[in-house]
mmCIF file with all atom_site columns, C-alpha atoms in Angstrom:
data_model
loop_
_atom_site.group_PDB
_atom_site.id
_atom_site.type_symbol
_atom_site.label_atom_id
_atom_site.label_alt_id
_atom_site.label_comp_id
_atom_site.label_asym_id
_atom_site.label_entity_id
_atom_site.label_seq_id
_atom_site.pdbx_PDB_ins_code
_atom_site.Cartn_x
_atom_site.Cartn_y
_atom_site.Cartn_z
_atom_site.occupancy
_atom_site.B_iso_or_equiv
_atom_site.pdbx_formal_charge
_atom_site.auth_seq_id
_atom_site.auth_comp_id
_atom_site.auth_asym_id
_atom_site.auth_atom_id
_atom_site.pdbx_PDB_model_num
ATOM 1   C CA . ALA A 1 1   ? 60.181 21.423 88.774  1.00 43.00 ? 263 ALA A CA 1
ATOM 2   C CA . ALA A 1 2   ? 57.068 20.455 90.771  1.00 43.00 ? 264 ALA A CA 1
ATOM 3   C CA . ARG A 1 3   ? 55.632 23.971 90.701  1.00 49.00 ? 265 ARG A CA 1
ATOM 4   C CA . GLY A 1 4   ? 56.479 24.271 87.013  1.00 47.00 ? 266 GLY A CA 1
ATOM 5   C CA . ALA A 1 5   ? 54.665 21.016 86.284  1.00 43.00 ? 267 ALA A CA 1
ATOM 6   C CA . ALA A 1 6   ? 51.595 22.151 88.187  1.00 41.00 ? 268 ALA A CA 1
ATOM 7   C CA . LYS A 1 7   ? 51.599 25.453 86.274  1.00 44.00 ? 269 LYS A CA 1
ATOM 8   C CA . SER A 1 8   ? 51.840 23.569 82.999  1.00 42.00 ? 270 SER A CA 1
ATOM 9   C CA . ALA A 1 9   ? 48.980 21.309 84.075  1.00 39.00 ? 271 ALA A CA 1
ATOM 10  C CA . ARG A 1 10  ? 46.842 24.369 84.746  1.00 39.00 ? 272 ARG A CA 1
ATOM 11  C CA . ARG A 1 11  ? 47.550 25.511 81.193  1.00 45.00 ? 273 ARG A CA 1
ATOM 12  C CA . LEU A 1 12  ? 46.936 22.068 79.703  1.00 45.00 ? 274 LEU A CA 1
ATOM 13  C CA . LEU A 1 13  ? 44.441 22.584 76.869  1.00 40.00 ? 275 LEU A CA 1
ATOM 14  C CA . ALA A 1 14  ? 42.895 25.468 78.818  1.00 41.00 ? 276 ALA A CA 1
ATOM 15  C CA . ASP A 1 15  ? 44.601 28.613 77.478  1.00 42.00 ? 277 ASP A CA 1
ATOM 16  C CA . SER A 1 16  ? 45.081 29.758 73.913  1.00 36.00 ? 278 SER A CA 1
ATOM 17  C CA . ASP A 1 17  ? 48.853 29.770 74.487  1.00 41.00 ? 279 ASP A CA 1
ATOM 18  C CA . GLY A 1 18  ? 48.823 26.400 76.248  1.00 44.00 ? 280 GLY A CA 1
ATOM 19  C CA . SER A 1 19  ? 51.687 24.353 74.872  1.00 40.00 ? 281 SER A CA 1
ATOM 20  C CA . LEU A 1 20  ? 53.798 21.561 76.287  1.00 36.00 ? 282 LEU A CA 1
ATOM 21  C CA . SER A 1 21  ? 56.589 21.885 73.736  1.00 37.00 ? 283 SER A CA 1
ATOM 22  C CA . SER A 1 22  ? 58.922 23.704 76.141  1.00 38.00 ? 284 SER A CA 1
ATOM 23  C CA . LEU A 1 23  ? 58.443 21.399 79.133  1.00 42.00 ? 285 LEU A CA 1
ATOM 24  C CA . MET A 1 24  ? 61.195 19.313 80.654  1.00 42.00 ? 286 MET A CA 1
ATOM 25  C CA . PRO A 1 25  ? 60.823 15.513 80.162  1.00 50.00 ? 287 PRO A CA 1
ATOM 26  C CA . ALA A 1 26  ? 59.768 14.916 83.769  1.00 47.00 ? 288 ALA A CA 1
ATOM 27  C CA . GLU A 1 27  ? 57.070 17.563 83.460  1.00 64.00 ? 289 GLU A CA 1
ATOM 28  C CA . HIS A 1 28  ? 55.915 16.032 80.197  1.00 73.00 ? 290 HIS A CA 1
ATOM 29  C CA . ALA A 1 29  ? 55.523 12.670 81.923  1.00 77.00 ? 291 ALA A CA 1
ATOM 30  C CA . LEU A 1 30  ? 53.575 14.167 84.823  1.00 78.00 ? 292 LEU A CA 1
ATOM 31  C CA . VAL A 1 31  ? 51.078 15.966 82.591  1.00 79.00 ? 293 VAL A CA 1
ATOM 32  C CA . ARG A 1 32  ? 50.710 13.056 80.184  1.00 83.00 ? 294 ARG A CA 1
ATOM 33  C CA . THR A 1 33  ? 50.026 10.620 83.016  1.00 83.00 ? 295 THR A CA 1
ATOM 34  C CA . ALA A 1 34  ? 47.426 12.965 84.499  1.00 81.00 ? 296 ALA A CA 1
ATOM 35  C CA . ALA A 1 35  ? 45.764 13.368 81.098  1.00 83.00 ? 297 ALA A CA 1
ATOM 36  C CA . GLU A 1 36  ? 45.595 9.608  80.602  1.00 85.00 ? 298 GLU A CA 1
ATOM 37  C CA . ARG A 1 37  ? 44.064 9.067  84.034  1.00 84.00 ? 299 ARG A CA 1
ATOM 38  C CA . ALA A 1 38  ? 41.466 11.757 83.306  1.00 83.00 ? 300 ALA A CA 1
ATOM 39  C CA . GLN A 1 39  ? 40.494 9.918  80.081  1.00 85.00 ? 301 GLN A CA 1
ATOM 40  C CA . LEU A 1 40  ? 41.920 12.668 77.853  1.00 84.00 ? 302 LEU A CA 1
ATOM 41  C CA . ALA A 1 41  ? 44.407 10.605 75.841  1.00 85.00 ? 303 ALA A CA 1
ATOM 42  C CA . ASP A 1 42  ? 42.026 9.936  72.936  1.00 87.00 ? 304 ASP A CA 1
ATOM 43  C CA . VAL A 1 43  ? 40.866 13.562 72.907  1.00 85.00 ? 305 VAL A CA 1
ATOM 44  C CA . ILE A 1 44  ? 44.435 14.871 72.729  1.00 84.00 ? 306 ILE A CA 1
ATOM 45  C CA . SER A 1 45  ? 45.523 12.374 70.068  1.00 86.00 ? 307 SER A CA 1
ATOM 46  C CA . ALA A 1 46  ? 42.627 13.541 67.866  1.00 87.00 ? 308 ALA A CA 1
ATOM 47  C CA . LEU A 1 47  ? 43.662 17.210 68.066  1.00 82.00 ? 309 LEU A CA 1
ATOM 48  C CA . PRO A 1 48  ? 45.581 18.639 65.076  1.00 84.00 ? 310 PRO A CA 1
ATOM 49  C CA . ALA A 1 49  ? 48.756 19.334 67.057  1.00 80.00 ? 311 ALA A CA 1
ATOM 50  C CA . GLY A 1 50  ? 48.204 17.102 70.055  1.00 80.00 ? 312 GLY A CA 1
ATOM 51  C CA . TYR A 1 51  ? 49.341 18.758 73.270  1.00 77.00 ? 313 TYR A CA 1
ATOM 52  C CA . ASP A 1 52  ? 50.376 21.868 71.311  1.00 76.00 ? 314 ASP A CA 1
ATOM 53  C CA . THR A 1 53  ? 46.891 22.516 69.886  1.00 77.00 ? 315 THR A CA 1
ATOM 54  C CA . ASP A 1 54  ? 45.360 25.957 70.441  1.00 77.00 ? 316 ASP A CA 1
ATOM 55  C CA . VAL A 1 55  ? 41.925 25.183 71.899  1.00 75.00 ? 317 VAL A CA 1
ATOM 56  C CA . GLY A 1 56  ? 40.804 28.768 72.483  1.00 75.00 ? 318 GLY A CA 1
ATOM 57  C CA . ASP A 1 57  ? 40.504 30.988 75.505  1.00 74.00 ? 319 ASP A CA 1
ATOM 58  C CA . GLY A 1 58  ? 39.530 28.895 78.510  1.00 70.00 ? 320 GLY A CA 1
ATOM 59  C CA . GLY A 1 59  ? 39.266 25.789 76.335  1.00 72.00 ? 321 GLY A CA 1
ATOM 60  C CA . SER A 1 60  ? 36.340 27.289 74.401  1.00 78.00 ? 322 SER A CA 1
ATOM 61  C CA . ARG A 1 61  ? 36.823 24.862 71.526  1.00 78.00 ? 323 ARG A CA 1
ATOM 62  C CA . LEU A 1 62  ? 36.417 21.862 73.803  1.00 81.00 ? 324 LEU A CA 1
ATOM 63  C CA . SER A 1 63  ? 33.130 20.280 74.817  1.00 84.00 ? 325 SER A CA 1
ATOM 64  C CA . GLY A 1 64  ? 31.826 20.557 78.369  1.00 83.00 ? 326 GLY A CA 1
ATOM 65  C CA . GLY A 1 65  ? 32.864 16.993 79.133  1.00 81.00 ? 327 GLY A CA 1
ATOM 66  C CA . GLU A 1 66  ? 36.350 17.569 77.742  1.00 83.00 ? 328 GLU A CA 1
ATOM 67  C CA . ARG A 1 67  ? 36.783 20.676 79.886  1.00 81.00 ? 329 ARG A CA 1
ATOM 68  C CA . GLN A 1 68  ? 35.708 18.683 82.946  1.00 79.00 ? 330 GLN A CA 1
ATOM 69  C CA . ARG A 1 69  ? 38.357 16.085 82.193  1.00 82.00 ? 331 ARG A CA 1
ATOM 70  C CA . VAL A 1 70  ? 40.952 18.832 81.778  1.00 81.00 ? 332 VAL A CA 1
ATOM 71  C CA . SER A 1 71  ? 40.014 20.081 85.241  1.00 78.00 ? 333 SER A CA 1
ATOM 72  C CA . LEU A 1 72  ? 40.475 16.582 86.658  1.00 79.00 ? 334 LEU A CA 1
ATOM 73  C CA . ALA A 1 73  ? 43.815 16.247 84.872  1.00 80.00 ? 335 ALA A CA 1
ATOM 74  C CA . ARG A 1 74  ? 44.966 19.471 86.525  1.00 77.00 ? 336 ARG A CA 1
ATOM 75  C CA . ALA A 1 75  ? 44.044 18.145 89.951  1.00 76.00 ? 337 ALA A CA 1
ATOM 76  C CA . LEU A 1 76  ? 45.725 14.791 89.325  1.00 77.00 ? 338 LEU A CA 1
ATOM 77  C CA . ALA A 1 77  ? 48.884 16.543 88.124  1.00 76.00 ? 339 ALA A CA 1
ATOM 78  C CA . ARG A 1 78  ? 48.884 18.706 91.247  1.00 73.00 ? 340 ARG A CA 1
ATOM 79  C CA . ILE A 1 79  ? 48.625 15.608 93.407  1.00 73.00 ? 341 ILE A CA 1
ATOM 80  C CA . GLY A 1 80  ? 51.497 14.059 91.488  1.00 68.00 ? 342 GLY A CA 1
ATOM 81  C CA . SER A 1 81  ? 53.654 17.142 91.996  1.00 61.00 ? 343 SER A CA 1
ATOM 82  C CA . SER A 1 82  ? 52.472 17.766 95.606  1.00 51.00 ? 344 SER A CA 1
ATOM 83  C CA . ALA A 1 83  ? 52.050 21.437 94.691  1.00 40.00 ? 345 ALA A CA 1
ATOM 84  C CA . ALA A 1 84  ? 49.871 23.675 96.890  1.00 34.00 ? 346 ALA A CA 1
ATOM 85  C CA . VAL A 1 85  ? 47.213 25.560 94.955  1.00 35.00 ? 347 VAL A CA 1
ATOM 86  C CA . ALA A 1 86  ? 44.250 27.708 95.871  1.00 32.00 ? 348 ALA A CA 1
ATOM 87  C CA . PRO A 1 87  ? 40.697 26.352 95.580  1.00 33.00 ? 349 PRO A CA 1
ATOM 88  C CA . SER A 1 88  ? 39.188 27.006 92.162  1.00 35.00 ? 350 SER A CA 1
ATOM 89  C CA . ALA A 1 89  ? 35.748 27.979 90.935  1.00 33.00 ? 351 ALA A CA 1
ATOM 90  C CA . ALA A 1 90  ? 32.659 25.793 91.078  1.00 34.00 ? 352 ALA A CA 1
ATOM 91  C CA . GLY A 1 91  ? 32.608 22.986 88.549  1.00 44.00 ? 353 GLY A CA 1
ATOM 92  C CA . ASP A 1 92  ? 36.372 22.606 88.843  1.00 49.00 ? 354 ASP A CA 1
ATOM 93  C CA . ALA A 1 93  ? 38.568 20.359 90.908  1.00 54.00 ? 355 ALA A CA 1
ATOM 94  C CA . ALA A 1 94  ? 40.503 22.133 93.643  1.00 50.00 ? 356 ALA A CA 1
ATOM 95  C CA . LEU A 1 95  ? 43.418 20.800 95.636  1.00 47.00 ? 357 LEU A CA 1
ATOM 96  C CA . ASP A 1 96  ? 44.395 22.239 98.996  1.00 48.00 ? 358 ASP A CA 1
ATOM 97  C CA . GLY A 1 97  ? 47.887 21.201 99.965  1.00 46.00 ? 359 GLY A CA 1
ATOM 98  C CA . GLY A 1 98  ? 48.704 24.206 102.144 1.00 44.00 ? 360 GLY A CA 1
ATOM 99  C CA . ASP A 1 99  ? 47.994 24.635 105.832 1.00 41.00 ? 361 ASP A CA 1
ATOM 100 C CA . GLY A 1 100 ? 44.263 24.437 105.108 1.00 38.00 ? 362 GLY A CA 1
ATOM 101 C CA . GLY A 1 101 ? 44.739 20.971 103.689 1.00 40.00 ? 363 GLY A CA 1
ATOM 102 C CA . ARG A 1 102 ? 46.895 19.599 106.462 1.00 39.00 ? 364 ARG A CA 1
ATOM 103 C CA . ASP A 1 103 ? 45.745 17.793 109.526 1.00 42.00 ? 365 ASP A CA 1
ATOM 104 C CA . GLY A 1 104 ? 48.188 17.879 112.396 1.00 40.00 ? 366 GLY A CA 1
ATOM 105 C CA . GLY A 1 105 ? 51.073 18.621 110.053 1.00 42.00 ? 367 GLY A CA 1
ATOM 106 C CA . ASP A 1 106 ? 50.927 15.222 108.330 1.00 52.00 ? 368 ASP A CA 1
ATOM 107 C CA . GLY A 1 107 ? 50.718 16.758 104.854 1.00 57.00 ? 369 GLY A CA 1
ATOM 108 C CA . ALA A 1 108 ? 47.269 15.375 104.032 1.00 62.00 ? 370 ALA A CA 1
ATOM 109 C CA . LEU A 1 109 ? 45.804 16.581 100.751 1.00 79.00 ? 371 LEU A CA 1
ATOM 110 C CA . VAL A 1 110 ? 42.141 17.469 100.247 1.00 82.00 ? 372 VAL A CA 1
ATOM 111 C CA . LEU A 1 111 ? 40.683 17.201 96.740  1.00 82.00 ? 373 LEU A CA 1
ATOM 112 C CA . LEU A 1 112 ? 37.312 18.912 96.245  1.00 84.00 ? 374 LEU A CA 1
ATOM 113 C CA . CYS A 1 113 ? 35.463 17.839 93.088  1.00 83.00 ? 375 CYS A CA 1
ATOM 114 C CA . ASP A 1 114 ? 32.345 19.891 92.349  1.00 86.00 ? 376 ASP A CA 1
ATOM 115 C CA . GLU A 1 115 ? 30.155 18.048 89.802  1.00 85.00 ? 377 GLU A CA 1
ATOM 116 C CA . PRO A 1 116 ? 33.229 16.511 88.125  1.00 81.00 ? 378 PRO A CA 1
ATOM 117 C CA . THR A 1 117 ? 31.285 14.148 85.836  1.00 79.00 ? 379 THR A CA 1
ATOM 118 C CA . SER A 1 118 ? 28.038 16.010 85.094  1.00 81.00 ? 380 SER A CA 1
ATOM 119 C CA . ALA A 1 119 ? 28.850 16.389 81.379  1.00 80.00 ? 381 ALA A CA 1
ATOM 120 C CA . LEU A 1 120 ? 30.383 12.940 80.854  1.00 81.00 ? 382 LEU A CA 1
ATOM 121 C CA . ASP A 1 121 ? 28.794 9.875  79.311  1.00 82.00 ? 383 ASP A CA 1
ATOM 122 C CA . VAL A 1 122 ? 28.188 6.891  81.584  1.00 80.00 ? 384 VAL A CA 1
ATOM 123 C CA . LEU A 1 123 ? 31.221 4.886  80.424  1.00 84.00 ? 385 LEU A CA 1
ATOM 124 C CA . THR A 1 124 ? 33.672 7.788  80.733  1.00 82.00 ? 386 THR A CA 1
ATOM 125 C CA . GLU A 1 125 ? 32.177 8.719  84.094  1.00 82.00 ? 387 GLU A CA 1
ATOM 126 C CA . ALA A 1 126 ? 32.797 5.191  85.382  1.00 83.00 ? 388 ALA A CA 1
ATOM 127 C CA . ARG A 1 127 ? 36.430 5.288  84.252  1.00 82.00 ? 389 ARG A CA 1
ATOM 128 C CA . VAL A 1 128 ? 37.021 8.709  85.811  1.00 82.00 ? 390 VAL A CA 1
ATOM 129 C CA . LEU A 1 129 ? 35.446 7.587  89.088  1.00 82.00 ? 391 LEU A CA 1
ATOM 130 C CA . ASP A 1 130 ? 37.704 4.522  89.091  1.00 83.00 ? 392 ASP A CA 1
ATOM 131 C CA . GLU A 1 131 ? 40.725 6.837  88.828  1.00 78.00 ? 393 GLU A CA 1
ATOM 132 C CA . LEU A 1 132 ? 39.417 9.023  91.658  1.00 77.00 ? 394 LEU A CA 1
ATOM 133 C CA . ARG A 1 133 ? 38.917 5.952  93.831  1.00 78.00 ? 395 ARG A CA 1
ATOM 134 C CA . ALA A 1 134 ? 42.454 4.851  93.007  1.00 79.00 ? 396 ALA A CA 1
ATOM 135 C CA . ILE A 1 135 ? 43.901 8.044  94.517  1.00 74.00 ? 397 ILE A CA 1
ATOM 136 C CA . ALA A 1 136 ? 41.550 7.966  97.524  1.00 69.00 ? 398 ALA A CA 1
ATOM 137 C CA . PRO A 1 137 ? 44.177 6.401  99.844  1.00 74.00 ? 399 PRO A CA 1
ATOM 138 C CA . CYS A 1 138 ? 46.470 9.374  99.109  1.00 74.00 ? 400 CYS A CA 1
ATOM 139 C CA . VAL A 1 139 ? 43.962 12.207 99.562  1.00 80.00 ? 401 VAL A CA 1
ATOM 140 C CA . CYS A 1 140 ? 40.779 13.160 101.344 1.00 85.00 ? 402 CYS A CA 1
ATOM 141 C CA . LEU A 1 141 ? 38.307 13.234 98.452  1.00 84.00 ? 403 LEU A CA 1
ATOM 142 C CA . LEU A 1 142 ? 35.207 15.434 98.791  1.00 88.00 ? 404 LEU A CA 1
ATOM 143 C CA . LEU A 1 143 ? 32.743 14.861 95.971  1.00 87.00 ? 405 LEU A CA 1
ATOM 144 C CA . VAL A 1 144 ? 29.852 17.271 95.340  1.00 91.00 ? 406 VAL A CA 1
ATOM 145 C CA . THR A 1 145 ? 27.364 15.747 92.918  1.00 91.00 ? 407 THR A CA 1
ATOM 146 C CA . HIS A 1 146 ? 23.739 15.290 91.912  1.00 91.00 ? 408 HIS A CA 1
ATOM 147 C CA . ARG A 1 147 ? 24.592 12.108 89.989  1.00 89.00 ? 409 ARG A CA 1
ATOM 148 C CA . LEU A 1 148 ? 24.201 9.506  92.694  1.00 92.00 ? 410 LEU A CA 1
ATOM 149 C CA . ALA A 1 149 ? 26.033 6.790  90.767  1.00 88.00 ? 411 ALA A CA 1
ATOM 150 C CA . SER A 1 150 ? 29.148 8.682  91.862  1.00 87.00 ? 412 SER A CA 1
ATOM 151 C CA . CYS A 1 151 ? 28.281 7.973  95.505  1.00 90.00 ? 413 CYS A CA 1
ATOM 152 C CA . VAL A 1 152 ? 28.030 4.185  95.387  1.00 89.00 ? 414 VAL A CA 1
ATOM 153 C CA . GLN A 1 153 ? 31.556 3.458  96.624  1.00 82.00 ? 415 GLN A CA 1
ATOM 154 C CA . VAL A 1 154 ? 32.297 6.510  98.769  1.00 89.00 ? 416 VAL A CA 1
ATOM 155 C CA . ASP A 1 155 ? 32.844 6.050  102.502 1.00 91.00 ? 417 ASP A CA 1
ATOM 156 C CA . GLU A 1 156 ? 30.035 8.362  103.574 1.00 96.00 ? 418 GLU A CA 1
ATOM 157 C CA . VAL A 1 157 ? 27.238 10.264 101.846 1.00 97.00 ? 419 VAL A CA 1
ATOM 158 C CA . LEU A 1 158 ? 25.916 13.564 103.185 1.00 97.00 ? 420 LEU A CA 1
ATOM 159 C CA . VAL A 1 159 ? 22.533 14.632 101.798 1.00 97.00 ? 421 VAL A CA 1
ATOM 160 C CA . LEU A 1 160 ? 22.004 18.403 101.969 1.00 95.00 ? 422 LEU A CA 1
ATOM 161 C CA . ARG A 1 161 ? 18.603 20.086 101.981 1.00 93.00 ? 423 ARG A CA 1
ATOM 162 C CA . ASP A 1 162 ? 18.121 23.826 102.502 1.00 94.00 ? 424 ASP A CA 1
ATOM 163 C CA . GLY A 1 163 ? 21.753 24.144 103.539 1.00 92.00 ? 425 GLY A CA 1
ATOM 164 C CA . ARG A 1 164 ? 21.526 21.489 106.251 1.00 95.00 ? 426 ARG A CA 1
ATOM 165 C CA . ILE A 1 165 ? 22.504 17.824 106.473 1.00 96.00 ? 427 ILE A CA 1
ATOM 166 C CA . ALA A 1 166 ? 19.253 15.888 106.057 1.00 96.00 ? 428 ALA A CA 1
ATOM 167 C CA . GLU A 1 167 ? 20.779 12.394 105.936 1.00 97.00 ? 429 GLU A CA 1
ATOM 168 C CA . ARG A 1 168 ? 24.154 10.756 106.248 1.00 97.00 ? 430 ARG A CA 1
ATOM 169 C CA . GLY A 1 169 ? 25.455 7.239  105.884 1.00 97.00 ? 431 GLY A CA 1
ATOM 170 C CA . ALA A 1 170 ? 26.800 4.750  103.357 1.00 96.00 ? 432 ALA A CA 1
ATOM 171 C CA . HIS A 1 171 ? 25.082 4.374  99.988  1.00 96.00 ? 433 HIS A CA 1
ATOM 172 C CA . ALA A 1 172 ? 23.883 0.834  100.751 1.00 96.00 ? 434 ALA A CA 1
ATOM 173 C CA . GLU A 1 173 ? 22.295 2.031  103.974 1.00 97.00 ? 435 GLU A CA 1
ATOM 174 C CA . LEU A 1 174 ? 20.641 5.147  102.563 1.00 97.00 ? 436 LEU A CA 1
ATOM 175 C CA . VAL A 1 175 ? 19.004 3.455  99.566  1.00 96.00 ? 437 VAL A CA 1
ATOM 176 C CA . GLN A 1 176 ? 17.214 1.098  101.979 1.00 96.00 ? 438 GLN A CA 1
ATOM 177 C CA . ARG A 1 177 ? 15.987 3.807  104.342 1.00 96.00 ? 439 ARG A CA 1
ATOM 178 C CA . PRO A 1 178 ? 12.150 4.016  104.195 1.00 92.00 ? 440 PRO A CA 1
ATOM 179 C CA . GLY A 1 179 ? 10.976 7.470  103.165 1.00 94.00 ? 441 GLY A CA 1
ATOM 180 C CA . GLY A 1 180 ? 14.541 8.707  102.839 1.00 96.00 ? 442 GLY A CA 1
ATOM 181 C CA . GLU A 1 181 ? 15.481 11.606 100.568 1.00 95.00 ? 443 GLU A CA 1
ATOM 182 C CA . TYR A 1 182 ? 18.498 9.779  99.148  1.00 97.00 ? 444 TYR A CA 1
ATOM 183 C CA . ALA A 1 183 ? 16.464 6.638  98.425  1.00 97.00 ? 445 ALA A CA 1
ATOM 184 C CA . ARG A 1 184 ? 13.848 8.738  96.620  1.00 96.00 ? 446 ARG A CA 1
ATOM 185 C CA . MET A 1 185 ? 16.459 10.476 94.462  1.00 95.00 ? 447 MET A CA 1
ATOM 186 C CA . TRP A 1 186 ? 18.202 7.175  93.734  1.00 96.00 ? 448 TRP A CA 1
ATOM 187 C CA . ARG A 1 187 ? 14.991 5.530  92.512  1.00 95.00 ? 449 ARG A CA 1
ATOM 188 C CA . ALA A 1 188 ? 14.171 8.576  90.377  1.00 95.00 ? 450 ALA A CA 1
ATOM 189 C CA . GLN A 1 189 ? 17.585 8.554  88.706  1.00 92.00 ? 451 GLN A CA 1
ATOM 190 C CA . ILE A 1 190 ? 17.470 4.809  88.053  1.00 90.00 ? 452 ILE A CA 1
ATOM 191 C CA . ALA A 1 191 ? 14.014 5.176  86.468  1.00 92.00 ? 453 ALA A CA 1
ATOM 192 C CA . GLU A 1 192 ? 15.238 8.073  84.317  1.00 88.00 ? 454 GLU A CA 1
ATOM 193 C CA . GLU A 1 193 ? 18.265 6.110  83.107  1.00 80.00 ? 455 GLU A CA 1
ATOM 194 C CA . ARG A 1 194 ? 16.093 3.114  82.237  1.00 79.00 ? 456 ARG A CA 1
ATOM 195 C CA . GLY A 1 195 ? 13.754 5.362  80.278  1.00 73.00 ? 457 GLY A CA 1
ATOM 196 C CA . ASP A 1 196 ? 16.659 6.867  78.347  1.00 62.00 ? 458 ASP A CA 1
ATOM 197 C CA . ASN A 1 197 ? 18.015 3.400  77.551  1.00 55.00 ? 459 ASN A CA 1
ATOM 198 C CA . GLU A 1 198 ? 14.625 2.257  76.277  1.00 54.00 ? 460 GLU A CA 1
ATOM 199 C CA . LEU A 1 199 ? 14.427 5.302  73.990  1.00 49.00 ? 461 LEU A CA 1
ATOM 200 C CA . ASP A 1 200 ? 17.931 4.603  72.673  1.00 53.00 ? 462 ASP A CA 1
ATOM 201 C CA . HIS A 1 201 ? 16.877 1.089  71.647  1.00 49.00 ? 463 HIS A CA 1
ATOM 202 C CA . GLU A 1 202 ? 13.642 2.073  69.907  1.00 53.00 ? 464 GLU A CA 1
#
């Protein structure tokens, strides 16, 4: 049942034949919970046939932000089912629950999120990040991002430059570091967001 649920989650709104009509009740619950946590509930309820809607090959009829949330829903469903899956392509969320994701045989899960919120609005991004933080005690969460708002509450930030670690530390420490790369990027992003907000109110 767990592997079947994970397979269904992979199909969730992603394939043209993706349908949940044949799932067992427990699998339905797993996928629905994952979709809600990934902020997909409103998207699905607005579709003509809900979970049974044909959204095109690879989710081509969905927006970029909706596809990102589908990817997160897949990962959350995999965590819920404890299914081992192979790492996926960039821009997706991959879960390693096999030997590569275990530390000393304790069954630890590693969730790699590559730019998981780059196409989301600020409010949806905040909600998704809250859900990711909620599962943090259960998994080792590795977040790859250029949107530094995602880094505020992580345990440690690694700043990469030319393939090497240029800085590391907590967000609060790095933003105060004189001449630091992270502090520079943080100030630039804050200024950009303020400029966008001012334009929105003109």
